[in-house]
């Protein structure tokens, strides 16, 4: 018979369509609306997984997100494999393919279960005490073995074809949890006119009303009310209702992260439909209605398949119409589990016994159970279970002592009470308060704009919960007190009672396996052992035993672990402490957090206005920060070396055109602009004439070079500052930082103009001839516009800031034009350039040409440890200046001590040998390790123009070593070099006017 | 100390593991000690251990305001490597790597040092230059570090994406084979147990509220939440809180503290064989023995003592992880957390005597502290015991910020190290 454990008269799936799915290759039928767990249970399948350490057979414990055991792999196709999916959350769809994990060769026969036999050896923390001999065996034998045995599912082995989405949202009231409390709060807030977002992790709202059959709200059964309210809310413009959406993290300033699962329940989602969506919601006020999580009982062998939480069995019965067994026993320390027996009994399921460890539980549920003829063993405990792949019996005895008795059953429902789900409250950094009477941690004072209502706030009365949630929603929406809404709500059910820690038979002397944390196989005796070994903080106990560290993060187990440790230490629970709640509440797919930020969108690609031209002309690009920069322009048959050699030659023979757009640009404006520049740069600026430029050096507070660039003075109160490409944002931040904190009295305004200007450098003896026909209103003669000057005028009919400057040592110009015109002006310049035999050149040639002249690149010749003196830039420090950032740092003894690493040139003895950048320099190549090092090669190139290789290097006491022979030791032998000046070409600098 | 061994485990297995003694006791503080170490992280506990073992100073207390190993020792991503650029750094980190090798046997505690290799990815020409510089300097310093082509990097770490189409294609990698990971909690516990066995008192839940000095200015002890405790020498090893403690003795320490986040995935079967770091895209990753992917994120931009951080930092890190390892998008984040990194102006630590007689400080490890634990503890014990630095930590003075003799690994490595 299909679905033998489905009860037609129970549950809400009714006449839903049948759905075929497979588990471990075997085909099953379920109903539309089932979770994988409910569908397997409908088929009588409890065994779904193996535990982490002992590989013990395990079944579903819960019917929700707190599930520790029922983790499976879900394989939609070869590329869409998700490990560690909770069967209690995964909805089935036609063709769903699920597989069990952590077993070999099969789930029912797992060789790893040998671990269980050897478990006396594998006690808590055993691996810290062994696997140390012989020493090499850890790395080669033990660790690989442990790694293979550990882990649960298999990671995907190919890229994920699915996409993920990301949205930001704001609202007045964000409600997390759509049970009776959350719906009430959302309803009141929406009625008061607030913009509301309601998120619930289930496919349908309703929360505990899914199984709480005794609840009546507003004259309707609780579930019906929930669906009616949900439909009402969904129809409103001011409400956004998100199901299958988990509030996973509470961050600063009332930002809550939600993750919405969009396609995992669909048969064949559209390929462009996001699988999940991350919501980052900033709410004026948050209402937490996250409910409570039932705990299991801790007793010997409490982990067999078929042993589950009472509320889970009720969910399977009352919502899914599935009974978890034919002859079900109950073991509880609280009232709510009794209702499971009553529900099952009324549905025709035999109840083997209700075992309650409390001596004399009272209430209508007890009376009802007795009336129905159920055997009620109060004051009794379950002290063991039988069965291999499924529970088949329990051992029961009176708590006060006495004979043990075995009762046959095929399922055992346990409950030791309820733990309020305070995870998000705690993440919000609110302090938890321990309520000694009910043995619960409850929300204390909130530190963000939030309120907890219902079971997560410790409320176990439905009428009060609804009233307080209505009030919370109403107030969060700013509603006036006299309009506070009311709803009649009542439940016949009772939620009191419960216990923490180990039950009978799992006490201090017991050697039985009474599991606290199912997934990580942590037993009560492991926790006791940890305490015995000196672990006194709950954090130590957790880390030593791994309790609460599994994929469920201890949702059902943490309070038990804490209580057992507290008992061992003979201290109150709050003194032993509570481990920190950390995001996420349930595991969140990496993809959802990544969203669109992958591939091309991982980081924005910045391209200059001339990028496409360069691409069309064959440029090879390099990444510089986020920028793509043309690296070199190979012509047919040229490799990089040949292309760069040609470009270098051409620039010095005629001219080259270079895209310098990526350089940072900052407009420094204001009556105090010159004073500010004096403070930010080592150079003097007050006397720099309008229309003139100067090479500026910027230091950090500590006296080391931070950035450099040519600065033009456009007016008394206006400077056009350029920075390095990578330095653009940090230099602006640096300037703003000083302006706002150290020099707030200065009237200066800073504006980044990096994106506003396209920059075309034209360098070489023909540069003036190339641009002259294009420029209007600027006299380009050497007298009118000498080297290091700037003019404003027109080029190609568009405004320009034209700099006469050179990073090549040749006569040169840098044409700044509004970025939108960059490509057009470039093409016009190019057309003129071609007439003179000019070439386009890239960053590599730029590097070589500047190195031939000994010009530094910040970040290459400097690394944050180089002073202007070290770099040969002492001349750039204003001698009469009384202050600038870094002046004091620069005066520190070590920064002026002899022997500092200083920038020099290097020539290899063999002119054809090009040194490796980053190679070290030594005086004695034969010295033993550690070899004393004098410095390193910062830049090194083949110089076509010099006919030999050139290099720049930082060498200890380098300025005093001119002409000295040093060595660059390479793995294959030392290279002999001579220390030279940093200037290899046109030492007199005549060519800037050439 | 009862020796741990497979035989001891077998014996205990027979009696339900009820015979294991406490790994360390929790004594009441004595009136005074020869040496007080403030801070029971790996560095502090290790210092106490080496004081006892190498210098015969056993009248030692380690004071901890919380639970031992609860600071950055228990919050980091456990990466171990020593391929630092400067001689001083290579010296101290390699001293540490040498002690890692054999630490389990020395402590009789399996700290699970796993030299599975640390690979650092180069994504642009600048990275290549920097890594080559490291490799050359390391080779001449006797520290292993080698250059891999993208294909070799992929062979060493198969999940790596070396596509030329990646946003920042991998241009190569620097690999230190002796680098790897260790089990962070075990390091704290192993040192605690071994120190306690040699007579050291480990006193948890004991916060130092003041440092007492005699008429000559020298240290005489500390005030704590559990009373006054005398000491001839006090070593402060309290990470970001060191500056607050040193202030109590009038010593300024240039530290800034930032939240640094990390996260783990759900556990899976072995899929990631080594440690990979990328400074350019800001991420580092390894897989723990338990099967979790352990992923380090960046620091928040602002200073703070809050052990938490923004979601956007996590997002950016996972962007980078999934960009480098596209097979991981369907993996799930299980837990994220924060630690506080204490950062000096040159991103190198301070391990030194102070201007106050009898007061010593070991702090400022930034993001690099875990890997240094044994080496740092070893030379700091020397410094405290002999009142003079070990040659390895001699350069890591407090004075260097005044005289400018900096050891700027941040400048050399760009960001996290």
CSV table of C-alpha atoms in Angstrom, one decimal, chain A residues 649-949:
chain,number,residue,atom,x,y,z
A,649,UNK,CA,62.1,53.3,-29.1
A,650,UNK,CA,59.2,55.1,-30.8
A,651,UNK,CA,58.5,57.4,-27.9
A,652,UNK,CA,62.0,58.6,-27.7
A,653,UNK,CA,62.4,58.9,-31.5
A,654,UNK,CA,59.2,60.5,-32.3
A,655,UNK,CA,56.3,60.3,-29.9
A,656,UNK,CA,53.9,58.0,-28.0
A,657,UNK,CA,50.4,58.4,-26.8
A,658,UNK,CA,49.4,57.0,-23.5
A,659,UNK,CA,46.1,56.7,-21.6
A,660,UNK,CA,46.8,58.2,-18.2
A,661,UNK,CA,43.1,58.5,-17.2
A,662,UNK,CA,43.3,56.2,-14.3
A,663,UNK,CA,45.5,58.5,-12.2
A,664,UNK,CA,43.6,59.9,-9.3
A,665,UNK,CA,42.6,63.5,-9.5
A,666,UNK,CA,41.6,65.7,-6.6
A,667,UNK,CA,40.5,69.3,-6.9
A,668,UNK,CA,41.7,71.3,-3.8
A,669,UNK,CA,39.9,74.6,-3.7
A,670,UNK,CA,39.5,77.4,-1.2
A,671,UNK,CA,41.1,80.4,0.3
A,672,UNK,CA,43.4,78.2,2.4
A,673,UNK,CA,44.1,75.7,-0.4
A,674,UNK,CA,47.8,76.6,-0.6
A,675,UNK,CA,48.2,76.4,3.2
A,676,UNK,CA,46.5,73.0,3.2
A,677,UNK,CA,48.8,71.8,0.4
A,678,UNK,CA,51.8,72.9,2.5
A,679,UNK,CA,50.6,70.7,5.3
A,680,UNK,CA,49.8,67.6,3.2
A,681,UNK,CA,52.9,67.6,1.0
A,682,UNK,CA,56.5,67.9,1.8
A,683,UNK,CA,57.0,70.5,-0.9
A,684,UNK,CA,56.5,74.3,-0.7
A,685,UNK,CA,53.3,75.5,-2.5
A,686,UNK,CA,52.7,79.1,-1.4
A,687,UNK,CA,55.1,80.5,-4.0
A,688,UNK,CA,54.1,78.2,-6.8
A,689,UNK,CA,52.9,80.5,-9.5
A,690,UNK,CA,49.5,80.2,-11.1
A,691,UNK,CA,49.9,78.1,-14.2
A,692,UNK,CA,52.9,76.2,-12.9
A,693,UNK,CA,53.2,72.6,-11.8
A,694,UNK,CA,55.2,70.8,-9.2
A,695,UNK,CA,55.9,67.2,-8.4
A,696,UNK,CA,54.5,66.6,-4.9
A,697,UNK,CA,55.5,64.0,-2.3
A,698,UNK,CA,53.0,63.1,0.4
A,699,UNK,CA,54.0,61.4,3.7
A,700,UNK,CA,52.2,59.5,6.4
A,701,UNK,CA,52.5,60.7,9.9
A,702,UNK,CA,55.4,58.3,10.4
A,703,UNK,CA,57.5,60.1,7.8
A,704,UNK,CA,57.3,57.4,5.0
A,705,UNK,CA,56.2,58.1,1.5
A,706,UNK,CA,52.5,57.6,1.0
A,707,UNK,CA,51.8,59.0,-2.4
A,708,UNK,CA,53.1,61.3,-5.1
A,709,UNK,CA,51.9,63.1,-8.2
A,710,UNK,CA,52.1,66.3,-10.2
A,711,UNK,CA,50.1,69.2,-9.0
A,712,UNK,CA,49.1,72.1,-11.1
A,713,UNK,CA,48.1,75.5,-9.7
A,714,UNK,CA,45.1,76.8,-11.7
A,715,UNK,CA,44.4,79.8,-9.6
A,716,UNK,CA,45.5,81.3,-6.2
A,717,UNK,CA,42.8,79.2,-4.6
A,718,UNK,CA,42.7,76.1,-6.8
A,719,UNK,CA,45.0,73.1,-7.2
A,720,UNK,CA,44.6,70.2,-9.6
A,721,UNK,CA,46.2,67.4,-7.7
A,722,UNK,CA,47.1,64.0,-9.3
A,723,UNK,CA,47.6,60.8,-7.3
A,724,UNK,CA,48.8,57.3,-8.1
A,725,UNK,CA,46.1,55.1,-9.7
A,726,UNK,CA,45.8,52.9,-6.7
A,727,UNK,CA,46.1,55.8,-4.2
A,728,UNK,CA,43.2,57.8,-5.5
A,729,UNK,CA,40.6,56.9,-2.8
A,730,UNK,CA,43.0,56.6,0.1
A,731,UNK,CA,44.7,59.9,-0.6
A,732,UNK,CA,41.3,61.7,-0.7
A,733,UNK,CA,40.4,60.0,2.6
A,734,UNK,CA,43.8,60.9,4.1
A,735,UNK,CA,43.3,64.5,3.1
A,736,UNK,CA,39.7,64.6,4.4
A,737,UNK,CA,40.8,63.0,7.6
A,738,UNK,CA,43.4,65.7,8.3
A,739,UNK,CA,41.1,68.5,7.1
A,740,UNK,CA,38.3,67.5,9.4
A,741,UNK,CA,40.2,66.4,12.4
A,742,UNK,CA,43.5,68.3,12.5
A,743,UNK,CA,43.0,71.4,10.4
A,744,UNK,CA,39.3,72.1,10.7
A,745,UNK,CA,39.9,75.9,10.7
A,746,UNK,CA,41.2,75.8,7.1
A,747,UNK,CA,38.7,76.8,4.4
A,748,UNK,CA,39.3,74.1,1.8
A,749,UNK,CA,37.1,71.9,-0.2
A,750,UNK,CA,38.2,68.6,-1.6
A,751,UNK,CA,36.5,67.0,-4.6
A,752,UNK,CA,37.5,63.8,-6.4
A,753,UNK,CA,37.6,64.5,-10.1
A,754,UNK,CA,39.2,61.2,-11.1
A,755,UNK,CA,36.2,60.2,-13.1
A,756,UNK,CA,35.6,63.6,-14.6
A,757,UNK,CA,38.8,63.9,-16.7
A,758,UNK,CA,40.1,61.7,-19.4
A,759,UNK,CA,43.9,62.1,-19.6
A,760,UNK,CA,45.9,61.6,-22.8
A,761,UNK,CA,49.6,61.8,-22.4
A,762,UNK,CA,51.6,62.7,-25.5
A,763,UNK,CA,55.3,62.2,-24.9
A,764,UNK,CA,58.3,62.5,-27.2
A,765,UNK,CA,60.2,65.0,-29.3
A,766,UNK,CA,57.2,65.3,-31.7
A,767,UNK,CA,54.6,65.8,-29.0
A,768,UNK,CA,54.2,69.5,-29.5
A,769,UNK,CA,53.9,69.1,-33.2
A,770,UNK,CA,51.2,66.5,-32.7
A,771,UNK,CA,48.9,68.5,-30.5
A,772,UNK,CA,49.6,71.9,-31.9
A,773,UNK,CA,47.0,71.7,-34.7
A,774,UNK,CA,44.3,70.6,-32.3
A,775,UNK,CA,44.9,73.2,-29.5
A,776,UNK,CA,43.1,76.6,-29.5
A,777,UNK,CA,43.9,79.5,-27.3
A,778,UNK,CA,47.1,78.2,-25.7
A,779,UNK,CA,50.6,79.3,-26.8
A,780,UNK,CA,52.6,76.1,-26.8
A,781,UNK,CA,56.0,77.8,-27.2
A,782,UNK,CA,58.7,76.9,-24.6
A,783,UNK,CA,58.7,80.5,-23.4
A,784,UNK,CA,55.0,80.8,-23.1
A,785,UNK,CA,54.5,77.3,-21.7
A,786,UNK,CA,57.6,75.9,-20.2
A,787,UNK,CA,58.1,72.4,-18.8
A,788,UNK,CA,56.0,71.9,-15.7
A,789,UNK,CA,53.2,74.3,-16.5
A,790,UNK,CA,49.5,74.1,-16.9
A,791,UNK,CA,47.1,76.0,-19.1
A,792,UNK,CA,43.4,76.0,-19.6
A,793,UNK,CA,42.0,76.3,-23.2
A,794,UNK,CA,40.4,74.3,-25.9
A,795,UNK,CA,41.4,71.2,-27.8
A,796,UNK,CA,39.4,69.7,-30.6
A,797,UNK,CA,36.7,72.2,-29.6
A,798,UNK,CA,36.3,71.0,-26.1
A,799,UNK,CA,37.7,72.5,-22.9
A,800,UNK,CA,41.0,71.2,-21.7
A,801,UNK,CA,43.5,71.5,-18.8
A,802,UNK,CA,46.7,71.0,-20.7
A,803,UNK,CA,49.7,70.1,-18.6
A,804,UNK,CA,53.2,70.3,-19.9
A,805,UNK,CA,54.9,67.5,-17.9
A,806,UNK,CA,56.8,64.4,-18.5
A,807,UNK,CA,57.1,60.9,-16.9
A,808,UNK,CA,59.3,59.8,-19.7
A,809,UNK,CA,62.0,62.4,-19.7
A,810,UNK,CA,60.9,63.6,-23.1
A,811,UNK,CA,59.1,66.8,-24.0
A,812,UNK,CA,55.5,65.9,-23.1
A,813,UNK,CA,52.0,67.0,-22.5
A,814,UNK,CA,49.0,65.6,-20.6
A,815,UNK,CA,45.7,66.6,-22.1
A,816,UNK,CA,42.9,66.5,-19.6
A,817,UNK,CA,39.5,66.7,-21.2
A,818,UNK,CA,36.0,66.0,-19.9
A,819,UNK,CA,35.7,62.2,-19.8
A,820,UNK,CA,32.9,62.0,-22.3
A,821,UNK,CA,35.2,63.6,-24.9
A,822,UNK,CA,38.1,61.4,-24.1
A,823,UNK,CA,37.7,58.9,-27.0
A,824,UNK,CA,37.1,61.6,-29.6
A,825,UNK,CA,40.1,63.7,-28.5
A,826,UNK,CA,42.2,60.6,-28.3
A,827,UNK,CA,41.3,59.7,-31.9
A,828,UNK,CA,42.1,63.2,-33.1
A,829,UNK,CA,45.4,63.1,-31.3
A,830,UNK,CA,46.1,59.6,-32.7
A,831,UNK,CA,45.3,60.8,-36.3
A,832,UNK,CA,47.9,63.6,-35.8
A,833,UNK,CA,50.3,61.2,-34.2
A,834,UNK,CA,50.2,58.8,-37.1
A,835,UNK,CA,51.5,61.6,-39.3
A,836,UNK,CA,54.6,61.8,-37.1
A,837,UNK,CA,55.1,58.1,-36.7
A,838,UNK,CA,53.9,58.0,-33.1
A,839,UNK,CA,52.7,54.9,-31.4
A,840,UNK,CA,50.2,54.1,-28.7
A,841,UNK,CA,52.0,52.7,-25.7
A,842,UNK,CA,50.9,50.9,-22.5
A,843,UNK,CA,51.8,50.7,-18.9
A,844,UNK,CA,54.8,48.5,-19.4
A,845,UNK,CA,56.5,51.0,-21.7
A,846,UNK,CA,55.6,53.8,-19.3
A,847,UNK,CA,57.4,51.8,-16.6
A,848,UNK,CA,60.5,51.3,-18.6
A,849,UNK,CA,60.8,54.9,-19.8
A,850,UNK,CA,60.4,56.3,-16.3
A,851,UNK,CA,62.9,53.8,-15.0
A,852,UNK,CA,65.4,54.9,-17.6
A,853,UNK,CA,65.0,58.3,-16.0
A,854,UNK,CA,65.1,57.0,-12.4
A,855,UNK,CA,61.5,58.2,-11.7
A,856,UNK,CA,60.0,56.2,-8.9
A,857,UNK,CA,56.6,54.5,-8.7
A,858,UNK,CA,55.1,54.6,-5.3
A,859,UNK,CA,54.2,51.1,-4.3
A,860,UNK,CA,57.1,49.7,-6.4
A,861,UNK,CA,60.1,51.6,-5.4
A,862,UNK,CA,58.5,52.4,-2.0
A,863,UNK,CA,56.7,50.0,0.3
A,864,UNK,CA,55.8,52.1,3.3
A,865,UNK,CA,59.3,52.0,4.7
A,866,UNK,CA,60.9,54.5,2.4
A,867,UNK,CA,61.6,58.2,3.3
A,868,UNK,CA,62.0,60.9,0.7
A,869,UNK,CA,65.7,60.9,1.5
A,870,UNK,CA,65.9,57.1,0.9
A,871,UNK,CA,64.2,57.6,-2.5
A,872,UNK,CA,66.6,60.4,-3.5
A,873,UNK,CA,63.8,63.0,-3.1
A,874,UNK,CA,65.3,65.2,-0.4
A,875,UNK,CA,65.0,68.1,-2.9
A,876,UNK,CA,61.2,67.8,-2.7
A,877,UNK,CA,61.2,68.7,1.0
A,878,UNK,CA,60.6,72.5,1.6
A,879,UNK,CA,63.7,73.4,3.6
A,880,UNK,CA,62.1,76.4,5.2
A,881,UNK,CA,58.8,74.7,6.0
A,882,UNK,CA,57.9,74.5,9.7
A,883,UNK,CA,55.2,71.9,9.4
A,884,UNK,CA,53.8,69.2,7.2
A,885,UNK,CA,52.4,65.7,7.9
A,886,UNK,CA,55.3,63.4,8.5
A,887,UNK,CA,57.8,66.1,9.4
A,888,UNK,CA,58.1,64.9,13.0
A,889,UNK,CA,58.1,61.2,12.0
A,890,UNK,CA,60.9,62.0,9.5
A,891,UNK,CA,63.1,63.4,12.3
A,892,UNK,CA,63.1,60.2,14.3
A,893,UNK,CA,66.6,58.8,14.8
A,894,UNK,CA,66.2,55.7,12.7
A,895,UNK,CA,64.9,57.7,9.8
A,896,UNK,CA,68.0,59.7,9.5
A,897,UNK,CA,70.5,57.1,10.6
A,898,UNK,CA,73.3,55.9,8.3
A,899,UNK,CA,72.9,52.6,6.6
A,900,UNK,CA,69.2,53.0,5.6
A,901,UNK,CA,68.1,51.4,2.4
A,902,UNK,CA,68.4,53.9,-0.4
A,903,UNK,CA,67.4,53.9,-4.0
A,904,UNK,CA,70.1,53.3,-6.5
A,905,UNK,CA,70.5,52.0,-10.0
A,906,UNK,CA,71.9,48.6,-10.8
A,907,UNK,CA,73.7,47.4,-14.0
A,908,UNK,CA,74.3,43.8,-14.5
A,909,UNK,CA,77.8,42.8,-15.5
A,910,UNK,CA,76.2,40.9,-18.5
A,911,UNK,CA,74.2,43.7,-20.1
A,912,UNK,CA,71.7,41.2,-21.5
A,913,UNK,CA,70.7,39.8,-18.1
A,914,UNK,CA,67.5,41.3,-16.8
A,915,UNK,CA,67.2,40.9,-13.0
A,916,UNK,CA,64.0,39.6,-11.4
A,917,UNK,CA,62.0,42.2,-9.6
A,918,UNK,CA,61.9,41.3,-6.0
A,919,UNK,CA,65.3,39.6,-6.1
A,920,UNK,CA,67.6,40.2,-3.1
A,921,UNK,CA,71.0,41.9,-3.1
A,922,UNK,CA,73.9,40.7,-1.1
A,923,UNK,CA,77.6,41.6,-0.6
A,924,UNK,CA,78.8,38.0,-0.3
A,925,UNK,CA,77.0,35.5,-2.5
A,926,UNK,CA,78.8,32.6,-0.7
A,927,UNK,CA,77.6,33.5,2.8
A,928,UNK,CA,75.8,30.7,4.6
A,929,UNK,CA,72.1,30.9,5.4
A,930,UNK,CA,70.8,33.1,6.8
A,931,UNK,CA,72.5,35.3,4.3
A,932,UNK,CA,72.8,39.0,5.3
A,933,UNK,CA,70.7,40.9,2.7
A,934,UNK,CA,71.4,44.5,1.7
A,935,UNK,CA,68.2,45.2,-0.2
A,936,UNK,CA,66.1,44.2,-3.2
A,937,UNK,CA,65.5,44.9,-6.8
A,938,UNK,CA,62.4,47.1,-7.0
A,939,UNK,CA,62.2,47.5,-10.8
A,940,UNK,CA,64.0,45.8,-13.6
A,941,UNK,CA,63.7,46.0,-17.4
A,942,UNK,CA,65.4,45.5,-20.7
A,943,UNK,CA,66.1,49.0,-21.9
A,944,UNK,CA,66.0,49.2,-25.7
A,945,UNK,CA,67.1,52.8,-25.6
A,946,UNK,CA,70.1,52.1,-23.4
A,947,UNK,CA,71.0,48.8,-25.1
A,948,UNK,CA,71.4,47.1,-21.8
A,949,UNK,CA,69.3,46.0,-18.9
